[in-house]
mmCIF file of C-alpha atoms and ligand atoms in Angstrom:
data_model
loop_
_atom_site.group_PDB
_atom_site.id
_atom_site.type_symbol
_atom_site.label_atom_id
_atom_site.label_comp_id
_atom_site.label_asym_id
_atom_site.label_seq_id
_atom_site.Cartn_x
_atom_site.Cartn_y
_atom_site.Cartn_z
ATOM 1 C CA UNK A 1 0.000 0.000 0.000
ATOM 2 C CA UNK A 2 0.775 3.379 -0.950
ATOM 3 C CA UNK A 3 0.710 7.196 0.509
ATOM 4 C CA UNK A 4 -0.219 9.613 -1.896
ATOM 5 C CA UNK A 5 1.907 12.798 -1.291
ATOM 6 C CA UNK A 6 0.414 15.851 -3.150
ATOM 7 C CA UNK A 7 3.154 18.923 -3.458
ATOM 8 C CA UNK A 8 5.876 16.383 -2.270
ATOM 9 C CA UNK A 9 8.269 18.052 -3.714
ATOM 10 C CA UNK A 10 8.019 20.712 -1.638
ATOM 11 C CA UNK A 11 9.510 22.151 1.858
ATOM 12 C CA UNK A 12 7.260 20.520 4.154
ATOM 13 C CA UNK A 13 6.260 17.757 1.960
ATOM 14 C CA UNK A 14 9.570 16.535 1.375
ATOM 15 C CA UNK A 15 10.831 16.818 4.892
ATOM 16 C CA UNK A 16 7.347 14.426 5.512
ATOM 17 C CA UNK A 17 8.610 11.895 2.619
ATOM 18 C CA UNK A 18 11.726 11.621 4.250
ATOM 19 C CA UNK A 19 9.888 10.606 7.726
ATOM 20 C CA UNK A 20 7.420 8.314 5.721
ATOM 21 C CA UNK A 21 10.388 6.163 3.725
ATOM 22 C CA UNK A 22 12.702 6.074 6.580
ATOM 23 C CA UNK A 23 9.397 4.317 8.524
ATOM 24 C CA UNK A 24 9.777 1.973 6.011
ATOM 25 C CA UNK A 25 6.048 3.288 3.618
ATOM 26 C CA UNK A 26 5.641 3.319 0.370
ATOM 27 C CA UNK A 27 5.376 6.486 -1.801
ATOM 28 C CA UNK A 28 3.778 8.341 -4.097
ATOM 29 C CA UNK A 29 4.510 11.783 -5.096
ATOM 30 C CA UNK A 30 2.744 14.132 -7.453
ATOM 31 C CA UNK A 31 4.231 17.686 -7.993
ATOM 32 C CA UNK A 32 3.741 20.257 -10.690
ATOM 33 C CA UNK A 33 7.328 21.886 -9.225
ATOM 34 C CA UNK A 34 5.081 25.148 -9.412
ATOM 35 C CA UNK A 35 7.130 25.885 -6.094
ATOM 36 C CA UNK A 36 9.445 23.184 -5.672
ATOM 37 C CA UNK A 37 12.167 21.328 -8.283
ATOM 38 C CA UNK A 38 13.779 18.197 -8.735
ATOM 39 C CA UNK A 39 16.307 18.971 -6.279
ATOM 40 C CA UNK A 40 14.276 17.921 -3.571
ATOM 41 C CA UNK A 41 13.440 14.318 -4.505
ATOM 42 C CA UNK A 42 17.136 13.277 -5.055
ATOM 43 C CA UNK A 43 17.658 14.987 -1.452
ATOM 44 C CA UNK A 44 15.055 12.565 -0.386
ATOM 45 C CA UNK A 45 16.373 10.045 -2.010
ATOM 46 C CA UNK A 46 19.761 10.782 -1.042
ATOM 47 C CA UNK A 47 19.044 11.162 2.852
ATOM 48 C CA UNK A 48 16.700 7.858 3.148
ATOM 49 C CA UNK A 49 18.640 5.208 0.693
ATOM 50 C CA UNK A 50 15.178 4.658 -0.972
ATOM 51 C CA UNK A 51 12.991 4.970 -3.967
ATOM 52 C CA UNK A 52 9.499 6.438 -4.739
ATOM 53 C CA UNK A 53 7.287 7.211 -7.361
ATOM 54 C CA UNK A 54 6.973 10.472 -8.906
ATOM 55 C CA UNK A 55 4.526 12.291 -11.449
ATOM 56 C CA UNK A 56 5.171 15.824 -12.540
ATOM 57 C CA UNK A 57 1.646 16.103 -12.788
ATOM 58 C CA UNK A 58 -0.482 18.937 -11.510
ATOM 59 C CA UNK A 59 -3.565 17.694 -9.203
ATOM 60 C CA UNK A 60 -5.976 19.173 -11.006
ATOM 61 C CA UNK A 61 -5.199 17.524 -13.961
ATOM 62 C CA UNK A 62 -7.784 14.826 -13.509
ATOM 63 C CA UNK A 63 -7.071 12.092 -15.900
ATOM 64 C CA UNK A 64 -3.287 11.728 -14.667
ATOM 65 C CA UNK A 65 -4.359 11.789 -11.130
ATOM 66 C CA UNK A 66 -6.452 8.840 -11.957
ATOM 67 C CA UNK A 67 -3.529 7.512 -13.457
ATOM 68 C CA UNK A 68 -1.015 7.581 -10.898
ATOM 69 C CA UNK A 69 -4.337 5.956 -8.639
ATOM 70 C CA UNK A 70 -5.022 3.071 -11.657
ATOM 71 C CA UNK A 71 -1.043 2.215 -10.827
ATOM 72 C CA UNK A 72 -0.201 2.343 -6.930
ATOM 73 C CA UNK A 73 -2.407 0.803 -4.258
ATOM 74 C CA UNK A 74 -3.132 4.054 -2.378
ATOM 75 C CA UNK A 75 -4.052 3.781 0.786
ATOM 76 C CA UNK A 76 -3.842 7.369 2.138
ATOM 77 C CA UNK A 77 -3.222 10.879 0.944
ATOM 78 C CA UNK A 78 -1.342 13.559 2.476
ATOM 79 C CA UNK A 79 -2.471 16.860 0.765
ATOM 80 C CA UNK A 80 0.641 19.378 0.684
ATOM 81 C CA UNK A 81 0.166 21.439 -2.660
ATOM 82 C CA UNK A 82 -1.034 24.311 -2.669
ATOM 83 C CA UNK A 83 -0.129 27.921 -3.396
ATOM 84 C CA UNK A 84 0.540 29.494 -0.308
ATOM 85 C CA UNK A 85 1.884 33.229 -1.175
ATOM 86 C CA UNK A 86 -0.612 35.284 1.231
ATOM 87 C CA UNK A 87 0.199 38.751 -0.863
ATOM 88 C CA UNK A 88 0.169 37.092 -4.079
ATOM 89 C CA UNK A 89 -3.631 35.660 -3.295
ATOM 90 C CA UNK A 90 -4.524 39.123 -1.932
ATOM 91 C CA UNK A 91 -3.509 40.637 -6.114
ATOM 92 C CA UNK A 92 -4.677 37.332 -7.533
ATOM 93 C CA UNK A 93 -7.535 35.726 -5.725
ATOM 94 C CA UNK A 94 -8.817 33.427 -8.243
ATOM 95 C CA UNK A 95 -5.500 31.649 -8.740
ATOM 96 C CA UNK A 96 -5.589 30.768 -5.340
ATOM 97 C CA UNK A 97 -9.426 29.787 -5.348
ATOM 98 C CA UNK A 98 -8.710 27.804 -8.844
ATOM 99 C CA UNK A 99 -5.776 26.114 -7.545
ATOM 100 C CA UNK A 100 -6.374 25.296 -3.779
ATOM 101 C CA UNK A 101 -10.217 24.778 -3.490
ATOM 102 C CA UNK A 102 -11.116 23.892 -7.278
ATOM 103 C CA UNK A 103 -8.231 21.278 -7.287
ATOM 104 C CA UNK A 104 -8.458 19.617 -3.853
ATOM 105 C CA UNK A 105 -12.069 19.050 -5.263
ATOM 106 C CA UNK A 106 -10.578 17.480 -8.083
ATOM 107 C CA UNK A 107 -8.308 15.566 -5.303
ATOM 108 C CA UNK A 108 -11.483 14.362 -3.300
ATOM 109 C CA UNK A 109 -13.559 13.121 -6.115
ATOM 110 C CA UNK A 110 -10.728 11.057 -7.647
ATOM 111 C CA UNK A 111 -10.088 9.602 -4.147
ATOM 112 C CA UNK A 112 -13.707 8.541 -3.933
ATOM 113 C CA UNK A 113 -13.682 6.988 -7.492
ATOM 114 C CA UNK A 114 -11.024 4.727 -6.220
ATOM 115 C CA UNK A 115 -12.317 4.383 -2.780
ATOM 116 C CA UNK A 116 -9.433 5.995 -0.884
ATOM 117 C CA UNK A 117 -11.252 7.514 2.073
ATOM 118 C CA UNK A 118 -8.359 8.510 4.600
ATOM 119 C CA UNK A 119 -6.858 11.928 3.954
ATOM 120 C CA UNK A 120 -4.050 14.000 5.832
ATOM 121 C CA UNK A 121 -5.059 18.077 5.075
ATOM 122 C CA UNK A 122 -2.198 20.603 5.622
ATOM 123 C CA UNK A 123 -4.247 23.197 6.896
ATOM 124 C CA UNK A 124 -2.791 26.707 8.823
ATOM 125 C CA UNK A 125 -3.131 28.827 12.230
ATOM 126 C CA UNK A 126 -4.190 31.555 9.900
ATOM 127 C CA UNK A 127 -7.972 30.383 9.909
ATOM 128 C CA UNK A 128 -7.844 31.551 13.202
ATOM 129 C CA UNK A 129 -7.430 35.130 12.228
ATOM 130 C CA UNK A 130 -7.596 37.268 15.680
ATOM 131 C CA UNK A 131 -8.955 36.003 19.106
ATOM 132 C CA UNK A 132 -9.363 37.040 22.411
ATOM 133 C CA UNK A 133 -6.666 35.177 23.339
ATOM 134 C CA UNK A 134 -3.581 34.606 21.385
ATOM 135 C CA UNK A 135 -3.252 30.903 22.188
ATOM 136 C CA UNK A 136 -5.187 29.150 19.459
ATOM 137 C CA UNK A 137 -7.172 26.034 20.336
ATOM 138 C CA UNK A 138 -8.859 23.951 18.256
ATOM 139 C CA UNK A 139 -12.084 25.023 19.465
ATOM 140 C CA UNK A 140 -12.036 28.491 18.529
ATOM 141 C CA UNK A 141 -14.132 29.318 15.621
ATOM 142 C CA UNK A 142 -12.615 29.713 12.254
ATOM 143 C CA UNK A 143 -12.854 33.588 10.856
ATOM 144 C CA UNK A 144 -12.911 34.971 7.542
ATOM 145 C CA UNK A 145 -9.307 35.885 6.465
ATOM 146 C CA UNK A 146 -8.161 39.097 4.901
ATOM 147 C CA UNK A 147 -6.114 36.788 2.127
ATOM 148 C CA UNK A 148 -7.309 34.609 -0.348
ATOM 149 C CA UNK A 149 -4.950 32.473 0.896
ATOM 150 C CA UNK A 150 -6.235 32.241 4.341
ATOM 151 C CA UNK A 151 -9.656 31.632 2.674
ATOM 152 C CA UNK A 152 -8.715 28.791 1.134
ATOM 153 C CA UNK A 153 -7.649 27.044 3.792
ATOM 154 C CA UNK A 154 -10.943 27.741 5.823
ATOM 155 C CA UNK A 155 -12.576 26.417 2.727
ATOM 156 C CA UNK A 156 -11.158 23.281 2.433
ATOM 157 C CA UNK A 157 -11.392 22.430 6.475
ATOM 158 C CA UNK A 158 -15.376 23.256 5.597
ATOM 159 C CA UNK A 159 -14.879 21.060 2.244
ATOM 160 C CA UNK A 160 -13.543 18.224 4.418
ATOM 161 C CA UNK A 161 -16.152 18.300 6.994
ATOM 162 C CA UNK A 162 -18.930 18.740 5.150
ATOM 163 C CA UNK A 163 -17.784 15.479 3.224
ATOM 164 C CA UNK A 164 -17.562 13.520 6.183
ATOM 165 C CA UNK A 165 -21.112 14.379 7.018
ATOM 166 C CA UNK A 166 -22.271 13.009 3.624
ATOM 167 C CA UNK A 167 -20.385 9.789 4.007
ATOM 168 C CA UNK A 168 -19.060 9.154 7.905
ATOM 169 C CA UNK A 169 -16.621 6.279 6.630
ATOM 170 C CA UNK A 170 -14.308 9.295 6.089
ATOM 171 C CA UNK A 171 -10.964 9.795 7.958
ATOM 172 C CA UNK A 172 -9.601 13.195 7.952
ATOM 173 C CA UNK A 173 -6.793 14.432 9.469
ATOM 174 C CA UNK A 174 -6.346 18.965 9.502
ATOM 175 C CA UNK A 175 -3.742 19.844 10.954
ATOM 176 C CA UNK A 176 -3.238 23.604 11.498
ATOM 177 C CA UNK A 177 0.543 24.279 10.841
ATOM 178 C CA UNK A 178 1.589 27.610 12.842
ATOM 179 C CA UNK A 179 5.514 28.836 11.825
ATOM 180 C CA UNK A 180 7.506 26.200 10.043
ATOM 181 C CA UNK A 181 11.069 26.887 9.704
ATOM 182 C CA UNK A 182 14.624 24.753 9.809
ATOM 183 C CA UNK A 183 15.830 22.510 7.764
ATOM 184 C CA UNK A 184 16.620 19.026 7.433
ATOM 185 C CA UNK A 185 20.437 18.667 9.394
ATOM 186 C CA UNK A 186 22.130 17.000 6.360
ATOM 187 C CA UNK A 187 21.898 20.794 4.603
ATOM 188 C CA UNK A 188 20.324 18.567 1.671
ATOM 189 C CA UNK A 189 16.980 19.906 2.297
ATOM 190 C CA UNK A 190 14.729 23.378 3.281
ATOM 191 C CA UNK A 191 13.138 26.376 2.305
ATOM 192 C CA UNK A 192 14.817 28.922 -0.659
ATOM 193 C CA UNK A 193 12.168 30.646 -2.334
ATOM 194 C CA UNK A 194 13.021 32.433 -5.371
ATOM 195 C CA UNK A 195 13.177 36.365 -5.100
ATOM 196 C CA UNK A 196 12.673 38.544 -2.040
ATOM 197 C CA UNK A 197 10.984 36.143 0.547
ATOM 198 C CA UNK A 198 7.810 37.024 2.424
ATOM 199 C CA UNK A 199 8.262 34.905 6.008
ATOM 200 C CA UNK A 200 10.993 36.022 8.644
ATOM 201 C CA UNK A 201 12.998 32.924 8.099
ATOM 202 C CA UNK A 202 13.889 32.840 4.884
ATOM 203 C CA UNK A 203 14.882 36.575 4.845
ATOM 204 C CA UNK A 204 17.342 36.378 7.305
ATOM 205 C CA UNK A 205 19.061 33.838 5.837
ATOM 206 C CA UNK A 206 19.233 35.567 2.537
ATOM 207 C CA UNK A 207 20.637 38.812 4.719
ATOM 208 C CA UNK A 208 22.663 36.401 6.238
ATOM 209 C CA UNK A 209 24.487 35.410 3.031
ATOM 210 C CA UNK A 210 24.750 38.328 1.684
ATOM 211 C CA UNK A 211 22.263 37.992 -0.730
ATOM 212 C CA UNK A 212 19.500 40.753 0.584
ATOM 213 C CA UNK A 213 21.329 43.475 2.886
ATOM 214 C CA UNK A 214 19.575 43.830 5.459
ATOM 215 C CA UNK A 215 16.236 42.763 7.427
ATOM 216 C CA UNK A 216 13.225 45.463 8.223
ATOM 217 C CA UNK A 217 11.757 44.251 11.680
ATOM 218 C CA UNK A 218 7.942 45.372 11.018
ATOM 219 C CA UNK A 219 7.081 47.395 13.891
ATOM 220 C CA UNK A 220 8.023 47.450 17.433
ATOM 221 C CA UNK A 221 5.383 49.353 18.853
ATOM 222 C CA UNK A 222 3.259 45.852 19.431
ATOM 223 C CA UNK A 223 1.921 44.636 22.876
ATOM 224 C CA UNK A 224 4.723 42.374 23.611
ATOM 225 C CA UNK A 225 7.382 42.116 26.186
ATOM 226 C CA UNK A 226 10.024 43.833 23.298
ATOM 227 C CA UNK A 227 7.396 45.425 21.171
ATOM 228 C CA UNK A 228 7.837 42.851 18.011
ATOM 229 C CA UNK A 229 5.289 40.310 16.816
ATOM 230 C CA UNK A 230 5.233 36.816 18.776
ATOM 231 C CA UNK A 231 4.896 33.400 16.590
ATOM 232 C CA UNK A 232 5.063 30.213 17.502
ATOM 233 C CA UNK A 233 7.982 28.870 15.159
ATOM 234 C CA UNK A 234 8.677 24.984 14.659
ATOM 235 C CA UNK A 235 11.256 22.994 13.119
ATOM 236 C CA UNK A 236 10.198 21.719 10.054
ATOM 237 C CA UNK A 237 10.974 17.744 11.256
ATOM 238 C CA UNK A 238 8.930 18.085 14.140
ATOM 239 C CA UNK A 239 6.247 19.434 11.914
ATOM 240 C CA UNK A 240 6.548 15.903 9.690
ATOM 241 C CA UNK A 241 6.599 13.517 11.747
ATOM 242 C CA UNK A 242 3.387 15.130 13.122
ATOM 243 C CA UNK A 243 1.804 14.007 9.983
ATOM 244 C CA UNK A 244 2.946 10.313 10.522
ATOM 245 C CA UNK A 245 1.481 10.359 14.316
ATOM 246 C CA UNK A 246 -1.722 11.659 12.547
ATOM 247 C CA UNK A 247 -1.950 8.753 10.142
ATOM 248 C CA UNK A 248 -1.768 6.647 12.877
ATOM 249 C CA UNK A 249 -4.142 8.224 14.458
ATOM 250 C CA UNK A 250 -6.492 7.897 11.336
ATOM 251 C CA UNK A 251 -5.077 3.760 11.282
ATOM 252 C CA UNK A 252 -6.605 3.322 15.074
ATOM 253 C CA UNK A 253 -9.775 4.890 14.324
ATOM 254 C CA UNK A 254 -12.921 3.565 12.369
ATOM 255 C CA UNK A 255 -13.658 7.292 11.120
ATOM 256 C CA UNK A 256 -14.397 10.649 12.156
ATOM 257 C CA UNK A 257 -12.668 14.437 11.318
ATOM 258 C CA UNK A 258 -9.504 15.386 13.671
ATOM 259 C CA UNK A 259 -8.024 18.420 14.175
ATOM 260 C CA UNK A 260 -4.772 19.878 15.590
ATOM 261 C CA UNK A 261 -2.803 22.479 16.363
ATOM 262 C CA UNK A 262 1.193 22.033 15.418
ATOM 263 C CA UNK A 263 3.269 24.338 17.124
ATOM 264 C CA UNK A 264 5.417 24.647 20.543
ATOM 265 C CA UNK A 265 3.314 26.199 22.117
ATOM 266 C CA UNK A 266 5.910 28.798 22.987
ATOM 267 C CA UNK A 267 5.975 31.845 21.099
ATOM 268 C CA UNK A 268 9.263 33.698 19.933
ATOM 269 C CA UNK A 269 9.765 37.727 18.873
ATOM 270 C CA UNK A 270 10.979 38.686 15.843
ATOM 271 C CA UNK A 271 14.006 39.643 17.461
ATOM 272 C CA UNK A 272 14.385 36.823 19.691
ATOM 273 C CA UNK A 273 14.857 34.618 16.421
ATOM 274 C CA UNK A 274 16.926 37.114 14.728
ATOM 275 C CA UNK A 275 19.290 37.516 17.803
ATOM 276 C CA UNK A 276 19.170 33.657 17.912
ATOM 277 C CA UNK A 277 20.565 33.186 15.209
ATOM 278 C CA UNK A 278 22.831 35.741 15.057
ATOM 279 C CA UNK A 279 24.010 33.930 18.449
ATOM 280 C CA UNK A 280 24.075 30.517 17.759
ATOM 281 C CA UNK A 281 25.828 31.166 14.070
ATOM 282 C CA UNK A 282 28.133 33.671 14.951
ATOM 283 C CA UNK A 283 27.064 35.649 11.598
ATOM 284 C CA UNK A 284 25.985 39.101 11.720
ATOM 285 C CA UNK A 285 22.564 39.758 10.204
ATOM 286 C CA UNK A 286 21.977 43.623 9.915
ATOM 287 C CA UNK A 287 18.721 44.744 10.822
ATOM 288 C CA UNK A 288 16.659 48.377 11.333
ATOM 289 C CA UNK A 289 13.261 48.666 12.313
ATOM 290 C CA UNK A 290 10.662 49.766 10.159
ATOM 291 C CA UNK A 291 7.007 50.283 9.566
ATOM 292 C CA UNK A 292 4.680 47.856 10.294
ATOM 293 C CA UNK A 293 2.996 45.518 7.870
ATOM 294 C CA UNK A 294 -0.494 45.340 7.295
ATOM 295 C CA UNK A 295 -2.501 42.791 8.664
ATOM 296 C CA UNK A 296 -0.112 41.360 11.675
ATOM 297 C CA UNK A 297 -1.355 40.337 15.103
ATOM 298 C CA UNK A 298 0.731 40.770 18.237
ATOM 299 C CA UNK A 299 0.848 37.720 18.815
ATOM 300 C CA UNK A 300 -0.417 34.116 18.333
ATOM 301 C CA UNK A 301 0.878 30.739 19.476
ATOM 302 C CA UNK A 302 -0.741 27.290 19.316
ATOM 303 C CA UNK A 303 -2.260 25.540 22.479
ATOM 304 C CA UNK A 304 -0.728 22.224 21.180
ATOM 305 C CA UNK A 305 -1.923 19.805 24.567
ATOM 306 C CA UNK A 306 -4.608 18.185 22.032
ATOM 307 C CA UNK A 307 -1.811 17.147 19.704
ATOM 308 C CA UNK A 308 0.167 15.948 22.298
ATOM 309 C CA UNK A 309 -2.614 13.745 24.016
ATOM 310 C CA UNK A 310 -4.191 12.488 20.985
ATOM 311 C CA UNK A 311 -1.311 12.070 18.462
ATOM 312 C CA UNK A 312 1.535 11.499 21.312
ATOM 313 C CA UNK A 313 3.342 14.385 19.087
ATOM 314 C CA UNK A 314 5.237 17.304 20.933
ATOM 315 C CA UNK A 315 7.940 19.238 19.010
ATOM 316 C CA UNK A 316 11.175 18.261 20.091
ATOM 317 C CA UNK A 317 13.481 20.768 18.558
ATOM 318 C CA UNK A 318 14.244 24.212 19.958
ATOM 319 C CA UNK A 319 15.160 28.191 18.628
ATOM 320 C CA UNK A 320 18.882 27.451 18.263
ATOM 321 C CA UNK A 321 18.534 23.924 15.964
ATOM 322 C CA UNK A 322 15.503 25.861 13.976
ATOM 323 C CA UNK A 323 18.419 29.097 13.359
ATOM 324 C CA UNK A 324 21.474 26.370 13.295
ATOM 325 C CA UNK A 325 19.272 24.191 10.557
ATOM 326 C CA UNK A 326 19.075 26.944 8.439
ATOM 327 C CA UNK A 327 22.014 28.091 8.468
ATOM 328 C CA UNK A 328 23.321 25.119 7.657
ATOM 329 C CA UNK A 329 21.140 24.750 4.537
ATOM 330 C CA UNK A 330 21.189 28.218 3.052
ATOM 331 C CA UNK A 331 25.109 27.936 3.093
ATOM 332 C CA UNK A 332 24.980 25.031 0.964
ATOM 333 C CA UNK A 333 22.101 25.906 -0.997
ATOM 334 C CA UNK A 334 22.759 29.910 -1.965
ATOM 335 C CA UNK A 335 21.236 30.165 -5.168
ATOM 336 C CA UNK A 336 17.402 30.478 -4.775
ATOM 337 C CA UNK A 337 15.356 27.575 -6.543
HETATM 338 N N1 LIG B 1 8.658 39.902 9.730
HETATM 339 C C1 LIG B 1 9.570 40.951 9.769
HETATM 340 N N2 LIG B 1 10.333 41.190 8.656
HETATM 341 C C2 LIG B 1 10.244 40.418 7.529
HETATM 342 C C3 LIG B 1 9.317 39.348 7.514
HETATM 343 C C4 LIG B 1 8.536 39.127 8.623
HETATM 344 O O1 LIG B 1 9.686 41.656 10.767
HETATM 345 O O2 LIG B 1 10.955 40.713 6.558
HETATM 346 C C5 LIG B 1 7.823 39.635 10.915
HETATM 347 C C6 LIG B 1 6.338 39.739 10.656
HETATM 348 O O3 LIG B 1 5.900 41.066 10.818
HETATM 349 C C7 LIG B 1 5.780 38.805 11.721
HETATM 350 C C8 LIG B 1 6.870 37.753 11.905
HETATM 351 O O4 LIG B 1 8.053 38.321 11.336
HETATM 352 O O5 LIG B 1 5.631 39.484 12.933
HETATM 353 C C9 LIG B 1 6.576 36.442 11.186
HETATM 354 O O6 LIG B 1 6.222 36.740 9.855
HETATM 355 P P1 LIG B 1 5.958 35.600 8.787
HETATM 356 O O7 LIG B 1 5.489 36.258 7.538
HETATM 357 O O8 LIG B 1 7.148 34.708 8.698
HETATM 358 O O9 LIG B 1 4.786 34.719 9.455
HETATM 359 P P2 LIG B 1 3.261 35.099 9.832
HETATM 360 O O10 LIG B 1 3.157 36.559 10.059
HETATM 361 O O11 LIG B 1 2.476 34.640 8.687
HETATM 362 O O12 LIG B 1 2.989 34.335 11.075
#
């Protein structure tokens, strides 16, 4: 039997592949590299000793989707791709709509054509938008998101519900991802996105080689103890192997919808990271502070108990191997891809 890995090719999909193959499963990836190239899967291949399929195959391209189902015995899908540039989708809504919601769709129906009923969604924190509190639970309503982006996601979690309703033989796994960063520690794998990047991490390893000058801190005027936005950041390992705890999960259970929070629980300044990894690299990363950016709460940070007592999945990795991880990989992986 075979795991279906939508966008596999990508940051947090491939760090999950590697998880999944070193547990010994069997693998199927599907990537249209929108985001992603075919770095990654020789890194996976690479770092676990073994083989998968691949298809460079968008998933809304229905007839090969049924294809790649017609030749592996999938068992379970793990739905990763997605476009996930929150400006971008704010400019260019319908690409985001088309893409995410009209092609999980596709996703769905072709995985109840073949009967494959257990699915993995890699959903976001941001479907939270703000709260009275700033430590998310899984109980808190969902609200209406300023991006497209953010939409989507809340879409699909109503998508996924509102199909187990109509058939309850369903398994469905959300998990809300809050701030993935790191890398995997053979440098072989992370995050590079091509051009100026959007998230903190990514820009302050391009400052720190050299390749942007230096990082704007957004604002420092915010209700926090040093005045700059609070996020719960987790190392991108921890985050996949909390998608292997949540198959299980699904495996134990006859059906139902499940969903969790996957963060620390602990959340981090802006210049707490950047002074962390300034620290633990010994590398100087010029910053000022600027203006702030539209949009961003003081503060959020994931109550992450449910995870924890359900899924027996805490993150394990701190601040310093999240700014030591990425160091490591953006050293040996300058050029942007
Ligand atoms: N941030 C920043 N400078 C940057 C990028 C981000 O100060 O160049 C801040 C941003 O304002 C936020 C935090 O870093 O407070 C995390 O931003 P990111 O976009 O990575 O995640 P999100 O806001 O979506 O949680």
């Amino acid at each position: 039997m075979s795991i279906l890995l939508t966008g596999g090719a990508g940051y947090i999909g491939s760090h999950t592949a590697v998880e999944l193959l070193n547990k010994g499963n069997e693998l199927a990836i599907i990537d249209d590299f929108s985001n992603s190239n075919e770095k990654s899967l020789e890194a996976i291949k690479k770092i676990t000793g073994k083989d998968f399929k691949f298809y460079e195959i968008n998933y809304m391209d229905r007839e090969k989707l049924e294809k790649v189902f017609e030749e592996n015995k999938i068992d379970s899908v793990i739905h990763f791709a997605g476009f996930k540039a929150v400006g971008e989708s704010v400019k260019e809504p319908l690409k985001y709509y088309h893409n995410n919601v009209a092609g999980t769709i596709v996703l769905l129906e072709t995985m109840i054509k073949y009967n494959v009923k257990k699915i993995v969604f890699s959903s976001s924190a941001t479907i939270y938008g703000k709260q009275l509190s700033t430590r998310y639970v899984e109980t808190m309503e969902r609200k209406s998101s300023p991006s497209a982006y953010g939409n989507t996601k809340i879409m699909i979690e109503q998508i996924l519900e509102d199909l187990y309703k109509s058939d309850n033989t369903w398994k469905v796994a959300i998990l809300r991802y809050f701030n993935p960063v790191g890398a995997h520690n053979s440098g072989l794998l992370g995050e590079n996105p091509k051009g100026i990047p959007n998230n903190l991490m990514p820009f302050i390893q391009k400052v720190a080689v050299g390749e942007l000058k230096e990082l704007t801190i957004f604002g420092n005027d915010y209700n926090t103890p040093d005045g700059t936005c609070r996020r719960d950041y987790l190392h991108v390992v921890d985050l996949a192997i909390g998608h292997l705890k949540a198959l299980e999960k699904l495996d134990k259970e006859k059906s139902g919808v499940y969903i969790y929070n996957l963060g620390t629980g602990s959340p981090v300044s802006v210049l707490e990271l950047v002074n962390t990894f300034i620290k633990v690299n010994n590398i100087n990363v010029p910053y000022k502070i600027g203006a702030r950016r539209e949009g961003d709460l003081d503060e959020c940070y994931a109550d992450p108990s449910k995870a924890e007592k359900e899924l027996n999945w805490k993150a394990s990795k701190t601040i310093q191997d999240m700014c030591r991880d990425s160091w490591n990989y953006i050293q040996k992986n300058i050029k942007g891809e």
